[in-house]
Each structure stands twice: as structure tokens, then as C-alpha cells.
Tab-separated table of C-alpha atoms in Angstrom:
chain	number	residue	atom	x	y	z
R	1	MET	CA	-3.874	2.539	3.703
R	2	THR	CA	-3.914	-0.312	6.231
R	3	VAL	CA	-6.592	-2.900	6.776
R	4	GLN	CA	-6.683	-4.846	10.020
R	5	VAL	CA	-6.932	-8.511	9.118
R	6	THR	CA	-8.852	-10.741	11.503
R	7	ARG	CA	-8.492	-14.460	11.091
R	8	PRO	CA	-9.526	-17.457	13.171
R	9	GLY	CA	-7.177	-18.083	16.050
R	10	PRO	CA	-5.641	-21.405	17.089
R	11	SER	CA	-8.620	-22.239	19.247
R	12	THR	CA	-11.168	-22.137	16.441
R	13	PRO	CA	-12.220	-25.332	14.631
R	14	ARG	CA	-10.754	-24.236	11.276
R	15	ALA	CA	-7.362	-23.311	12.756
R	16	THR	CA	-7.236	-26.466	14.855
R	17	LYS	CA	-7.885	-28.533	11.783
R	18	ARG	CA	-5.091	-26.839	9.830
R	19	ARG	CA	-2.540	-27.150	12.669
R	20	SER	CA	-3.311	-30.767	13.486
R	21	ALA	CA	-0.991	-33.707	12.982
R	22	ALA	CA	-2.602	-34.139	9.569
R	23	GLY	CA	-0.958	-30.921	8.341
R	24	LEU	CA	2.060	-30.674	6.058
R	25	ALA	CA	5.362	-31.314	7.858
R	26	LEU	CA	8.748	-29.695	7.105
R	27	PRO	CA	9.819	-32.303	4.477
R	28	ALA	CA	6.535	-31.890	2.581
R	29	LEU	CA	6.734	-28.085	2.734
R	30	THR	CA	10.381	-28.109	1.614
R	31	ALA	CA	9.517	-30.500	-1.211
R	32	LEU	CA	6.740	-28.122	-2.247
R	33	VAL	CA	9.267	-25.262	-2.450
R	34	VAL	CA	11.903	-27.330	-4.275
R	35	GLY	CA	9.330	-29.077	-6.447
R	36	SER	CA	7.779	-25.822	-7.595
R	37	MET	CA	11.187	-24.234	-8.312
R	38	ILE	CA	12.803	-27.223	-10.036
R	39	GLY	CA	10.477	-27.713	-12.938
R	40	SER	CA	11.548	-27.087	-16.494
R	41	GLY	CA	13.821	-24.107	-15.953
R	42	ILE	CA	16.976	-25.822	-14.810
R	43	PHE	CA	16.900	-28.317	-17.703
R	44	ALA	CA	16.539	-25.556	-20.317
R	45	LEU	CA	18.714	-23.055	-18.438
R	46	PRO	CA	22.023	-23.451	-20.345
R	47	SER	CA	20.693	-22.476	-23.792
R	48	GLN	CA	18.345	-19.775	-22.499
R	49	MET	CA	21.174	-18.102	-20.605
R	50	ALA	CA	23.703	-18.567	-23.398
R	51	GLY	CA	21.346	-16.766	-25.764
R	52	SER	CA	21.338	-13.740	-23.451
R	53	ALA	CA	24.685	-13.510	-21.694
R	54	ALA	CA	28.349	-14.535	-21.764
R	55	PRO	CA	30.006	-15.955	-18.605
R	56	GLY	CA	31.072	-12.566	-17.183
R	57	PRO	CA	27.673	-10.823	-17.338
R	58	LEU	CA	26.128	-14.141	-16.339
R	59	LEU	CA	28.056	-14.117	-13.061
R	60	ILE	CA	26.976	-10.527	-12.401
R	61	GLY	CA	23.376	-11.451	-13.134
R	62	TRP	CA	23.482	-14.449	-10.824
R	63	LEU	CA	25.029	-12.301	-8.101
R	64	ILE	CA	22.098	-9.864	-8.395
R	65	THR	CA	19.560	-12.674	-8.591
R	66	GLY	CA	21.081	-14.666	-5.745
R	67	ALA	CA	21.193	-11.636	-3.452
R	68	GLY	CA	17.703	-10.480	-4.420
R	69	MET	CA	16.092	-13.884	-4.101
R	70	LEU	CA	17.908	-14.548	-0.823
R	71	MET	CA	16.412	-11.341	0.532
R	72	LEU	CA	12.984	-12.457	-0.699
R	73	ALA	CA	13.502	-15.809	1.029
R	74	PHE	CA	14.337	-13.938	4.243
R	75	VAL	CA	11.249	-11.758	3.725
R	76	PHE	CA	8.976	-14.804	3.518
R	77	GLN	CA	10.743	-16.395	6.488
R	78	GLY	CA	10.487	-13.229	8.584
R	79	LEU	CA	6.855	-12.539	7.734
R	80	ALA	CA	5.890	-16.134	8.533
R	81	GLU	CA	7.391	-15.683	12.014
R	82	ARG	CA	6.196	-12.122	12.719
R	83	LYS	CA	2.746	-12.482	11.223
R	84	PRO	CA	1.712	-16.086	11.955
R	85	ASP	CA	-1.961	-15.072	11.828
R	86	VAL	CA	-1.725	-14.036	8.157
R	87	ASP	CA	-2.379	-16.956	5.808
R	88	GLY	CA	-1.807	-17.220	2.081
R	89	GLY	CA	1.707	-15.872	1.640
R	90	VAL	CA	1.886	-13.275	-1.131
R	91	TYR	CA	-1.874	-12.738	-1.013
R	92	GLY	CA	-2.150	-12.445	2.756
R	93	TYR	CA	0.801	-10.068	3.102
R	94	ALA	CA	-0.439	-7.739	0.356
R	95	ARG	CA	-3.931	-7.661	1.872
R	96	ALA	CA	-2.769	-7.155	5.454
R	97	GLY	CA	-0.436	-4.350	4.486
R	98	PHE	CA	-2.239	-2.487	1.741
R	99	GLY	CA	-5.904	-3.419	1.642
R	100	GLU	CA	-8.433	-5.689	-0.024
R	101	TYR	CA	-7.890	-4.714	-3.666
R	102	VAL	CA	-4.094	-4.886	-3.452
R	103	GLY	CA	-4.481	-8.315	-1.847
R	104	PHE	CA	-6.714	-9.310	-4.731
R	105	THR	CA	-4.215	-8.149	-7.375
R	106	SER	CA	-1.478	-10.139	-5.655
R	107	ALA	CA	-3.576	-13.313	-5.542
R	108	TRP	CA	-4.903	-12.826	-9.078
R	109	GLY	CA	-1.483	-12.197	-10.611
R	110	TYR	CA	-0.026	-15.168	-8.762
R	111	TRP	CA	-2.878	-17.422	-9.847
R	112	ILE	CA	-2.563	-16.495	-13.528
R	113	SER	CA	1.209	-16.894	-13.336
R	114	ALA	CA	0.702	-20.365	-11.864
R	115	TRP	CA	-1.609	-21.721	-14.526
R	116	VAL	CA	0.215	-20.055	-17.441
R	117	GLY	CA	3.366	-21.661	-16.046
R	118	ASN	CA	1.587	-25.010	-16.087
R	119	VAL	CA	0.817	-24.523	-19.778
R	120	ALA	CA	4.547	-23.941	-20.324
R	121	TYR	CA	5.356	-27.119	-18.385
R	122	LEU	CA	2.939	-29.183	-20.448
R	123	VAL	CA	4.245	-27.781	-23.748
R	124	LEU	CA	7.851	-28.589	-22.828
R	125	LEU	CA	6.905	-32.003	-21.472
R	126	MET	CA	5.239	-32.942	-24.751
R	127	ALA	CA	8.220	-31.552	-26.695
R	128	THR	CA	10.487	-33.754	-24.572
R	129	LEU	CA	8.417	-36.820	-25.450
R	130	GLY	CA	9.366	-36.019	-29.038
R	131	TYR	CA	12.804	-37.454	-28.186
R	132	TRP	CA	11.184	-40.902	-28.210
R	133	PHE	CA	7.935	-40.505	-30.175
R	134	ASP	CA	6.944	-38.902	-33.466
R	135	GLY	CA	4.257	-36.239	-33.532
R	136	PHE	CA	5.282	-34.375	-30.385
R	137	ASP	CA	7.877	-32.023	-31.895
R	138	GLY	CA	7.731	-28.560	-30.370
R	139	GLY	CA	5.022	-29.558	-27.903
R	140	THR	CA	2.244	-27.729	-29.787
R	141	THR	CA	1.197	-30.267	-32.428
R	142	THR	CA	-2.301	-31.746	-32.302
R	143	THR	CA	-0.915	-34.995	-30.893
R	144	ALA	CA	1.048	-33.098	-28.262
R	145	ILE	CA	-1.947	-31.013	-27.160
R	146	VAL	CA	-4.091	-34.146	-26.843
R	147	GLY	CA	-1.373	-35.765	-24.724
R	148	ALA	CA	-0.998	-32.635	-22.598
R	149	SER	CA	-4.755	-32.493	-22.053
R	150	VAL	CA	-4.926	-36.109	-20.899
R	151	LEU	CA	-2.076	-35.527	-18.452
R	152	LEU	CA	-3.642	-32.307	-17.169
R	153	TRP	CA	-6.859	-34.068	-16.213
R	154	LEU	CA	-5.038	-36.991	-14.612
R	155	VAL	CA	-3.309	-34.489	-12.317
R	156	HIS	CA	-6.650	-32.769	-11.798
R	157	PHE	CA	-8.318	-35.906	-10.472
R	158	LEU	CA	-5.276	-36.754	-8.339
R	159	THR	CA	-5.698	-33.373	-6.651
R	160	VAL	CA	-9.457	-33.907	-6.323
R	161	SER	CA	-8.635	-36.979	-4.208
R	162	GLY	CA	-7.089	-34.666	-1.606
R	163	VAL	CA	-4.296	-32.136	-1.135
R	164	ARG	CA	-2.311	-34.414	1.175
R	165	ASN	CA	-2.304	-37.224	-1.422
R	166	ALA	CA	-0.995	-34.860	-4.093
R	167	ALA	CA	1.604	-33.427	-1.685
R	168	ALA	CA	2.831	-36.930	-0.815
R	169	VAL	CA	3.307	-37.750	-4.508
R	170	ASN	CA	5.173	-34.456	-4.888
R	171	VAL	CA	7.713	-35.442	-2.188
R	172	VAL	CA	8.592	-38.663	-4.036
R	173	VAL	CA	8.805	-36.931	-7.427
R	174	THR	CA	10.980	-34.126	-6.023
R	175	VAL	CA	13.567	-36.610	-4.759
R	176	ALA	CA	13.511	-38.545	-8.048
R	177	LYS	CA	14.058	-35.550	-10.310
R	178	VAL	CA	17.138	-34.285	-8.467
R	179	VAL	CA	19.089	-37.442	-9.414
R	180	PRO	CA	19.632	-36.625	-13.149
R	181	ILE	CA	20.592	-33.048	-12.238
R	182	LEU	CA	23.255	-34.262	-9.816
R	183	THR	CA	24.464	-36.752	-12.448
R	184	PHE	CA	24.850	-33.940	-14.989
R	185	ILE	CA	26.769	-31.814	-12.479
R	186	ALA	CA	29.169	-34.661	-11.692
R	187	ILE	CA	29.898	-35.437	-15.366
R	188	ALA	CA	30.147	-31.744	-16.299
R	189	ALA	CA	32.618	-31.107	-13.486
R	190	VAL	CA	34.895	-33.823	-14.877
R	191	GLY	CA	34.622	-32.553	-18.470
R	192	PHE	CA	34.869	-28.836	-17.615
R	193	SER	CA	37.431	-26.867	-19.690
R	194	SER	CA	38.637	-23.527	-18.354
R	195	GLY	CA	39.811	-22.630	-21.874
R	196	ILE	CA	36.289	-22.906	-23.274
R	197	PHE	CA	34.867	-21.017	-20.291
R	198	THR	CA	37.217	-18.037	-20.691
R	199	ALA	CA	37.240	-17.868	-24.525
R	200	ASP	CA	34.816	-14.904	-24.680
R	201	VAL	CA	34.072	-14.018	-21.079
R	202	TRP	CA	32.266	-10.716	-21.751
R	203	GLY	CA	30.483	-11.640	-24.990
R	204	HIS	CA	32.254	-9.106	-27.212
R	205	ASP	CA	32.651	-11.610	-30.047
R	206	ALA	CA	29.103	-12.943	-29.749
R	207	GLY	CA	27.394	-9.580	-30.304
R	208	LEU	CA	25.260	-9.866	-27.178
R	209	GLY	CA	25.361	-6.149	-26.402
R	210	THR	CA	26.792	-4.303	-23.436
R	211	THR	CA	27.345	-5.959	-20.086
R	212	MET	CA	24.265	-4.172	-18.705
R	213	ASP	CA	22.150	-5.316	-21.668
R	214	GLN	CA	23.216	-8.908	-21.105
R	215	VAL	CA	22.448	-8.737	-17.385
R	216	LYS	CA	18.984	-7.261	-18.065
R	217	ASN	CA	18.203	-9.807	-20.766
R	218	MET	CA	18.802	-12.757	-18.451
R	219	MET	CA	16.724	-11.412	-15.542
R	220	LEU	CA	13.297	-12.842	-16.410
R	221	VAL	CA	14.825	-16.273	-16.966
R	222	THR	CA	16.529	-16.216	-13.559
R	223	VAL	CA	13.277	-15.241	-11.872
R	224	TRP	CA	11.440	-18.046	-13.686
R	225	VAL	CA	13.739	-20.681	-12.217
R	226	PHE	CA	13.168	-19.294	-8.715
R	227	ILE	CA	9.396	-18.933	-8.912
R	228	GLY	CA	8.069	-21.166	-6.153
R	229	ILE	CA	10.311	-19.768	-3.427
R	230	GLU	CA	7.107	-18.587	-1.748
R	231	GLY	CA	5.436	-22.003	-2.011
R	232	ALA	CA	5.568	-22.869	1.686
R	233	SER	CA	4.140	-19.483	2.693
R	234	VAL	CA	1.191	-19.912	0.326
R	235	TYR	CA	0.430	-23.201	2.113
R	236	SER	CA	1.041	-21.739	5.586
R	237	GLN	CA	-2.516	-22.467	6.703
R	238	ARG	CA	-2.002	-26.183	6.040
R	239	ALA	CA	1.419	-26.390	7.761
R	240	ARG	CA	1.711	-28.691	10.773
R	241	GLU	CA	3.981	-26.153	12.500
R	242	ARG	CA	4.039	-22.485	11.485
R	243	LYS	CA	7.798	-22.203	12.122
R	244	ASP	CA	8.389	-24.824	9.416
R	245	VAL	CA	7.148	-22.371	6.767
R	246	GLY	CA	10.214	-20.130	7.115
R	247	ARG	CA	12.592	-23.066	7.445
R	248	ALA	CA	11.252	-24.724	4.298
R	249	THR	CA	11.622	-21.471	2.347
R	250	VAL	CA	15.301	-20.976	3.219
R	251	LEU	CA	16.218	-24.671	2.895
R	252	GLY	CA	14.530	-24.924	-0.499
R	253	PHE	CA	16.143	-21.723	-1.766
R	254	ALA	CA	19.663	-22.732	-0.697
R	255	GLY	CA	19.439	-26.154	-2.307
R	256	VAL	CA	18.001	-24.918	-5.593
R	257	LEU	CA	20.464	-22.012	-5.862
R	258	ALA	CA	23.398	-24.424	-5.523
R	259	LEU	CA	22.004	-26.649	-8.285
R	260	LEU	CA	21.273	-23.730	-10.634
R	261	LEU	CA	24.718	-22.185	-10.284
R	262	ALA	CA	26.452	-25.514	-10.815
R	263	VAL	CA	24.441	-26.402	-13.928
R	264	ASN	CA	24.703	-22.962	-15.524
R	265	LEU	CA	28.387	-22.250	-14.904
R	266	LEU	CA	29.642	-25.751	-15.706
R	267	ALA	CA	27.789	-25.660	-19.044
R	268	TYR	CA	30.014	-22.792	-20.249
R	269	GLY	CA	33.018	-25.041	-19.776
R	270	LEU	CA	31.625	-27.839	-21.944
R	271	MET	CA	30.724	-26.033	-25.179
R	272	ALA	CA	31.188	-22.585	-26.717
R	273	GLN	CA	28.534	-20.037	-25.778
R	274	ALA	CA	27.136	-19.810	-29.328
R	275	ASP	CA	26.862	-23.605	-29.566
R	276	ILE	CA	25.015	-23.817	-26.247
R	277	ALA	CA	22.601	-21.098	-27.386
R	278	GLY	CA	21.809	-23.165	-30.485
R	279	LEU	CA	20.822	-26.297	-28.561
R	280	SER	CA	17.161	-27.268	-28.549
R	281	ASP	CA	15.352	-27.664	-25.235
R	282	PRO	CA	16.075	-29.321	-22.932
R	283	SER	CA	19.591	-28.035	-23.600
R	284	MET	CA	21.002	-29.949	-20.629
R	285	ALA	CA	20.292	-33.110	-22.637
R	286	GLY	CA	22.319	-31.842	-25.609
R	287	LEU	CA	25.241	-30.954	-23.350
R	288	LEU	CA	25.299	-34.363	-21.711
R	289	GLU	CA	24.941	-36.081	-25.087
R	290	ASN	CA	28.013	-34.153	-26.234
R	291	GLU	CA	29.942	-35.540	-23.253
R	292	VAL	CA	28.808	-39.169	-22.985
R	293	GLY	CA	26.750	-40.019	-26.059
R	294	SER	CA	23.068	-40.547	-26.811
R	295	TRP	CA	22.255	-42.243	-23.511
R	296	GLY	CA	22.968	-38.937	-21.783
R	297	ALA	CA	20.246	-37.136	-23.730
R	298	GLY	CA	17.765	-39.905	-23.002
R	299	PHE	CA	18.638	-39.886	-19.310
R	300	ILE	CA	18.164	-36.124	-18.972
R	301	SER	CA	14.963	-36.191	-21.032
R	302	ALA	CA	13.541	-38.863	-18.728
R	303	GLY	CA	14.568	-36.772	-15.732
R	304	LEU	CA	12.845	-33.746	-17.238
R	305	VAL	CA	9.611	-35.689	-17.691
R	306	VAL	CA	9.668	-36.635	-13.998
R	307	SER	CA	10.585	-33.067	-13.048
R	308	LEU	CA	7.781	-31.546	-15.081
R	309	LEU	CA	5.250	-33.945	-13.585
R	310	GLY	CA	6.378	-32.900	-10.118
R	311	ALA	CA	6.271	-29.201	-10.962
R	312	LEU	CA	2.829	-29.578	-12.516
R	313	ILE	CA	1.473	-31.173	-9.329
R	314	ALA	CA	3.129	-28.542	-7.119
R	315	TRP	CA	1.784	-25.648	-9.181
R	316	VAL	CA	-1.733	-27.017	-9.403
R	317	LEU	CA	-1.673	-27.156	-5.589
R	318	LEU	CA	-0.375	-23.587	-5.320
R	319	ALA	CA	-2.813	-22.229	-7.905
R	320	VAL	CA	-5.918	-23.596	-6.206
R	321	GLU	CA	-4.770	-22.542	-2.736
R	322	ILE	CA	-4.162	-18.941	-3.832
R	323	LEU	CA	-7.812	-18.794	-5.009
R	324	ARG	CA	-9.326	-20.624	-2.034
R	325	LEU	CA	-8.001	-18.253	0.629
R	326	PRO	CA	-9.216	-15.001	-1.007
R	327	ALA	CA	-12.618	-16.647	-1.434
R	328	LEU	CA	-12.765	-17.194	2.344
R	329	ASP	CA	-12.060	-13.470	2.788
R	330	HIS	CA	-14.711	-12.332	0.238
R	331	VAL	CA	-12.009	-10.985	-2.081
R	332	VAL	CA	-13.066	-13.350	-4.891
R	333	PRO	CA	-16.473	-15.091	-5.143
R	334	LYS	CA	-17.061	-17.342	-2.130
R	335	GLY	CA	-17.893	-20.339	-4.336
R	336	LEU	CA	-14.175	-20.700	-5.126
R	337	ALA	CA	-13.564	-21.766	-1.501
R	338	LYS	CA	-15.808	-24.831	-1.821
R	339	GLU	CA	-14.044	-28.066	-0.779
R	340	ASN	CA	-15.032	-31.682	-1.329
R	341	VAL	CA	-15.021	-34.416	1.326
R	342	HIS	CA	-11.262	-34.888	0.792
R	343	GLY	CA	-10.478	-31.241	1.561
R	344	ALA	CA	-9.682	-30.380	-2.065
R	345	PRO	CA	-10.903	-26.930	-3.237
R	346	VAL	CA	-12.823	-28.311	-6.199
R	347	SER	CA	-14.265	-25.063	-7.578
R	348	ALA	CA	-10.862	-23.366	-7.693
R	349	LEU	CA	-9.386	-26.548	-9.152
R	350	TRP	CA	-11.909	-26.737	-11.982
R	351	LEU	CA	-11.509	-23.057	-12.870
R	352	THR	CA	-7.714	-23.323	-12.853
R	353	ASN	CA	-7.475	-26.386	-15.047
R	354	LEU	CA	-10.160	-25.216	-17.466
R	355	CYS	CA	-8.023	-22.105	-18.026
R	356	VAL	CA	-4.984	-24.321	-18.630
R	357	GLN	CA	-6.997	-26.399	-21.098
R	358	ALA	CA	-8.198	-23.306	-22.960
R	359	MET	CA	-4.679	-21.948	-23.328
R	360	LEU	CA	-3.382	-25.332	-24.488
R	361	LEU	CA	-5.924	-25.192	-27.305
R	362	TRP	CA	-4.880	-21.599	-28.017
R	363	THR	CA	-1.279	-22.721	-28.575
R	364	LEU	CA	-2.481	-24.758	-31.560
R	365	VAL	CA	-3.447	-21.499	-33.271
R	366	ASN	CA	-1.024	-19.018	-31.777
R	367	GLU	CA	2.031	-21.299	-31.535
R	368	ASN	CA	3.244	-19.822	-28.256
R	369	THR	CA	6.742	-21.043	-27.553
R	370	TYR	CA	7.905	-22.270	-24.179
R	371	THR	CA	9.958	-19.073	-23.754
R	372	ASP	CA	6.953	-16.837	-24.558
R	373	LEU	CA	4.914	-18.579	-21.885
R	374	ILE	CA	7.549	-18.397	-19.153
R	375	TYR	CA	8.131	-14.689	-19.804
R	376	LEU	CA	4.406	-14.028	-19.393
R	377	ALA	CA	4.185	-16.180	-16.257
R	378	THR	CA	7.224	-14.479	-14.740
R	379	SER	CA	5.995	-10.946	-15.426
R	380	LEU	CA	2.718	-11.658	-13.622
R	381	ILE	CA	4.377	-12.847	-10.426
R	382	LEU	CA	6.578	-9.776	-9.966
R	383	LEU	CA	3.851	-7.662	-8.348
R	384	PRO	CA	3.070	-10.267	-5.636
R	385	TYR	CA	6.785	-10.370	-4.757
R	386	LEU	CA	6.925	-6.575	-4.670
R	387	TRP	CA	3.958	-6.290	-2.267
R	388	SER	CA	5.432	-8.895	0.098
R	389	ALA	CA	8.738	-7.031	0.321
R	390	ALA	CA	6.895	-3.726	0.758
R	391	TYR	CA	4.921	-5.217	3.650
R	392	GLN	CA	8.092	-6.138	5.515
R	393	VAL	CA	9.432	-2.605	4.968
R	394	LYS	CA	6.156	-1.199	6.300
R	395	LEU	CA	6.264	-3.373	9.435
R	396	ALA	CA	9.858	-2.356	10.137
R	397	LEU	CA	9.157	1.347	9.589
R	398	THR	CA	6.051	1.406	11.786
R	399	GLY	CA	7.516	-0.883	14.443
R	400	GLU	CA	4.522	-3.222	14.349
R	401	THR	CA	5.500	-6.613	15.891
R	402	TYR	CA	8.814	-5.086	17.113
R	403	ALA	CA	7.917	-4.385	20.750
R	404	ASP	CA	11.539	-4.553	21.921
R	405	GLY	CA	13.026	-3.224	18.669
R	406	HIS	CA	15.086	-6.392	18.179
R	407	GLY	CA	15.821	-7.124	14.499
R	408	ARG	CA	13.977	-4.063	13.245
R	409	THR	CA	16.917	-2.457	11.418
R	410	ARG	CA	17.981	-5.791	9.933
R	411	ASP	CA	14.488	-6.520	8.640
R	412	LEU	CA	14.198	-3.012	7.206
R	413	LEU	CA	17.416	-3.518	5.223
R	414	VAL	CA	16.364	-6.984	4.061
R	415	GLY	CA	12.949	-5.724	2.991
R	416	ALA	CA	14.407	-2.665	1.247
R	417	VAL	CA	16.863	-4.777	-0.776
R	418	ALA	CA	14.100	-7.239	-1.709
R	419	LEU	CA	11.814	-4.350	-2.695
R	420	GLY	CA	14.548	-2.739	-4.791
R	421	TYR	CA	15.183	-6.086	-6.475
R	422	ALA	CA	11.477	-6.484	-7.303
R	423	VAL	CA	11.364	-2.984	-8.819
R	424	TRP	CA	14.503	-3.768	-10.842
R	425	LEU	CA	12.838	-6.931	-12.170
R	426	VAL	CA	9.809	-4.977	-13.372
R	427	TYR	CA	12.181	-2.614	-15.196
R	428	ALA	CA	14.329	-5.413	-16.614
R	429	GLY	CA	11.284	-7.358	-17.792
R	430	GLY	CA	10.176	-4.555	-20.097
R	431	TRP	CA	7.141	-2.297	-20.397
R	432	GLU	CA	5.286	-4.635	-22.770
R	433	TYR	CA	4.794	-7.202	-20.026
R	434	VAL	CA	3.697	-4.491	-17.570
R	435	LEU	CA	0.976	-3.414	-20.011
R	436	VAL	CA	-0.268	-6.951	-20.617
R	437	ALA	CA	-0.243	-7.670	-16.874
R	438	GLY	CA	-2.475	-4.624	-16.386
R	439	LEU	CA	-4.943	-6.083	-18.871
R	440	PHE	CA	-5.121	-9.331	-16.900
R	441	TYR	CA	-5.659	-7.400	-13.668
R	442	LEU	CA	-8.513	-5.380	-15.181
R	443	VAL	CA	-10.310	-8.537	-16.337
R	444	GLY	CA	-9.939	-10.009	-12.860
R	445	THR	CA	-11.277	-6.875	-11.179
R	446	ALA	CA	-14.775	-7.977	-12.231
R	447	LEU	CA	-14.439	-10.957	-9.864
R	448	PHE	CA	-13.361	-8.641	-7.056
R	449	VAL	CA	-16.439	-6.463	-7.598
R	450	TRP	CA	-18.639	-9.587	-7.703
R	451	ALA	CA	-17.219	-10.823	-4.400
R	452	ARG	CA	-17.657	-7.488	-2.632
R	453	VAL	CA	-21.265	-7.085	-3.808
R	454	GLU	CA	-21.992	-10.724	-2.950
R	455	SER	CA	-20.787	-10.198	0.632
R	456	HIS	CA	-22.503	-6.778	0.975
R	457	LYS	CA	-19.189	-5.020	1.563
R	458	PRO	CA	-17.951	-1.686	0.147
R	459	VAL	CA	-16.350	-2.326	-3.247
R	460	PHE	CA	-13.501	0.207	-3.404
R	461	THR	CA	-11.965	2.715	-1.036
R	462	SER	CA	-10.959	6.100	-2.446
R	463	VAL	CA	-7.338	4.971	-2.787
R	464	GLU	CA	-8.393	1.721	-4.466
R	465	LYS	CA	-10.414	3.693	-7.025
R	466	ILE	CA	-7.178	5.410	-8.051
R	467	LEU	CA	-5.447	2.023	-8.369
R	468	VAL	CA	-8.273	0.691	-10.531
R	469	ALA	CA	-8.048	3.781	-12.747
R	470	VAL	CA	-4.317	3.159	-13.236
R	471	VAL	CA	-4.989	-0.497	-14.098
R	472	ALA	CA	-7.708	0.548	-16.561
R	473	ALA	CA	-5.448	3.112	-18.245
R	474	THR	CA	-2.679	0.531	-18.552
R	475	SER	CA	-5.140	-1.918	-20.084
R	476	VAL	CA	-6.307	0.598	-22.686
R	477	VAL	CA	-2.713	1.175	-23.781
R	478	ALA	CA	-2.172	-2.608	-23.886
R	479	VAL	CA	-5.205	-3.168	-26.116
R	480	ILE	CA	-4.185	-0.348	-28.471
R	481	GLY	CA	-0.665	-1.749	-28.559
R	482	LEU	CA	-1.838	-5.275	-29.354
R	483	VAL	CA	-4.073	-3.986	-32.158
R	484	GLN	CA	-1.471	-1.657	-33.655
R	485	GLY	CA	1.427	-4.042	-33.136
R	486	PHE	CA	3.709	-2.097	-30.803
R	487	VAL	CA	2.884	-4.602	-28.057
R	488	SER	CA	3.713	-8.101	-29.226
R	489	VAL	CA	3.763	-10.246	-26.103
């Protein structure tokens, strides 16, 4: 099922406004990609990976992740160039290729992933403050939740002052947070021991399971640290030059991949795998403290605070944008597209941050850990990635935008690998997260129905009715599982 998407062209007032000199330039778009990817993940990466995989399976996992995410980066780059009239990245591609409801599910899943991820950032940020202050241990104490709430609303009102102001702050923060990471890499390279690295390469002594089990277990963590690769494409409508969207995606991916590999692999040469797994987050701080003393832990913790602030700003921007664009298309209620005089989508912003606030309060009762939150956030973003890759495959198969046939076979292969990788991630993540994701999608479907009725448009096509039935069935199983205990997400 294909829906022809019509959007304002370059000559219309809205398009002219978005492509003016006031738009986001390549450095700002690249910073948005890097800033959204480098959040908490890289600082907690050593212990999270060490708890799942030994160096050998780790290398295999990174090879799969690197190849898969590179193909996704190429997908977003290629779609930005071949479909410059489609705004909104993962939402726009899903809608253009597979219809209104599929577009909605992509936007809805991405939006929930974004704000749940922000809860995870705030929890870890407060836990990091526990390095200096009492009362913040674990990030879910009453003191920590109060602190997280204050910070959340400071970021909220920064964004209310205008998207460009928030994006400018994000550029500065992105540069600042890379410094402690590079410092860690330099010190770790000097202290690296090949003997420690090769002591138990395949994890036989650590009882981590088979090589395949170890590779599967690390998959959701590797996706978490790459979430944000699509950041520039989500903000495509606000880009100064459309071609910069693809460039920012590939530049951001390459830089972050290099940092992730260096941090993760060097860590296995500093301490034994079991010792790394036992470090508290941020584990990078514990590793550096082991090498240079207590100042190292303080330095990394300070860097993490800066990094989390940057990621929080970047993901608030992405979350509100992924609601604003569907509202313009009558896929979610039109009120969510409302902007203030500064161009900030205030309705989407309030809804997003109220959800973050509610879940912060929930952590006081439920005691969700940082890892629980990132697994949930990661599972919800897999479907948007899958639809984007599927759209590139569809374009290549049908020949749309390939008048001379140039690059068609290449793009088909790239899209197929990215699609296969997305399917593998759904499998590796586990069926529990698929069920819970279905429950979130069913709740959101009410907004889709509201928007369609509000705009006097048909609600579902015959194919979409089948999709909704599948989502509903999945949700029923999820609810039964949560009640009976065989779903414990």
C-alpha cells in the first residue's frame, strides 16, 4: 500500500522559511547527530558490555553493529537525497512508503523512545551527582527525582525560547563532552595490557554462554549508543541545505563509531572482564580511577554530567519535532503542531516533558534502573528504523527516483542489509519488548483516530485495519503477561 505524499514545495512560504539562512547549518546538524548519540551510553559502555560479552564475541557484535548501523546511515543519507520533499526522517519515510498508520506508528514509537530515553538520562545524571553529593545514590531517591525535575523544566523553558537557541547550546555542549572521552582513550591506550585483553577472549571462564548468546545479549546496548543516527533527518525541514542532512548523518556516525570502539576495546586491556562488569555506572570513571587515581573518576563524572545535559537537550528537540510534523499531516491531533512566537512547538513540548515528569515520579515507586529504561527505549525505536530501511528497498525495487537506473542495485543492497539488521535487532531484543511495544502502539492509536476524525479523513484502510488488529492482539498478550508475570519488562 502506497500513499502519495504531497508537501509544500520550495516556493511556498513554509518551505522558504525552513530553507532560509536562519536554518540549521551542517555543524549544527552534525552536532545534533553526535549530541544525541553521545549521551550516557559511552560512559557506561564498558561495564554493560562486560556483563554480556567477552572480547571475542564483543568484536563480532561490534562488526555486526558497525555494518548494520553504517547501512542505516547510508539509508538516511540516500533517502534525504532521493526524497528531499519528505520531511521528518523515520516518520516521513514510513508514511510515504507504507501509509498514514504506519507513519504514525513510526513517529509514535520514536517519540516514546525519545522521552523514555530522557528519563534514563536524568536518572543516570542524578546518580552521577552522587559522586559529589549525598542523597543522589542510584538516581531514584526523592532528592534525585526533585533534582531531575528541576533540570527537566529548565531544559523545557530553554527550548520554549526557540529551537535555534537550544540547538546552539547543543553545539557547544557536544564539543565540551568529547574532551573527557578523548582523555580516557589516550590514558587507556598507554595503560593497555594485551595479557589482560587475551586472558579469556571467548568468555569460557566467565560463564557468559555461547558466542551467539553473548553477541545477542549485547545487541540492545549497542543500538542504544547509536540511537540518534537519524537525528539530522528528523530535523530535515529545518536544515539550511537539504544535502547537509546526509552529510551530517555519515559524519556523525563515523566519529561516534570510532569513539565507541576505542573506549570499549581499550577497557578490556585495563581490567579483567569480571571486574569491569562489577563497576558501578559510569564505569568509565572507575576504569580511569584505577589508572590515575580519584581525580580520574571526578573528571569523567563531570564529563558525563555535561554529556547528559547535551543529550537531554538534543532529545527534547527530536521528541517535539517528531510530534510536530505528524500533527501538520493530520496523523496526530493538529494542536500538537502549535508553535509560539519563537518557533518552538509548545504543545508537543509540554506533552513530552509532562510524560517525562510522570515517569520520573514512577521510578520512585517502581525503581526502574538505568538499564531497564534504555532497553525499553531501544526496543521502541527498532520499528522506525525497520520502516526506513524497508522504504529504501521499496524505492529500489520499484525504480522510483531512479530514472537512469544509476545506483539502484547499490541502494537495494544497502537497504536490504539495513532491513535484515533491523529484523535481527527485533529478534535479539526479545519477545517481551515486542509485546510491550505493541501495548504502547495500541494506546497511541487513539490519538491517530482522533486526528483522522478531527480532519474529516478516513480513519483506516483495509490493510491498516489488519495492522491495528495485530497491534491489539499483541497488546492483549502483553497485558496478560504483565498480570501473570511471564512478561516482566
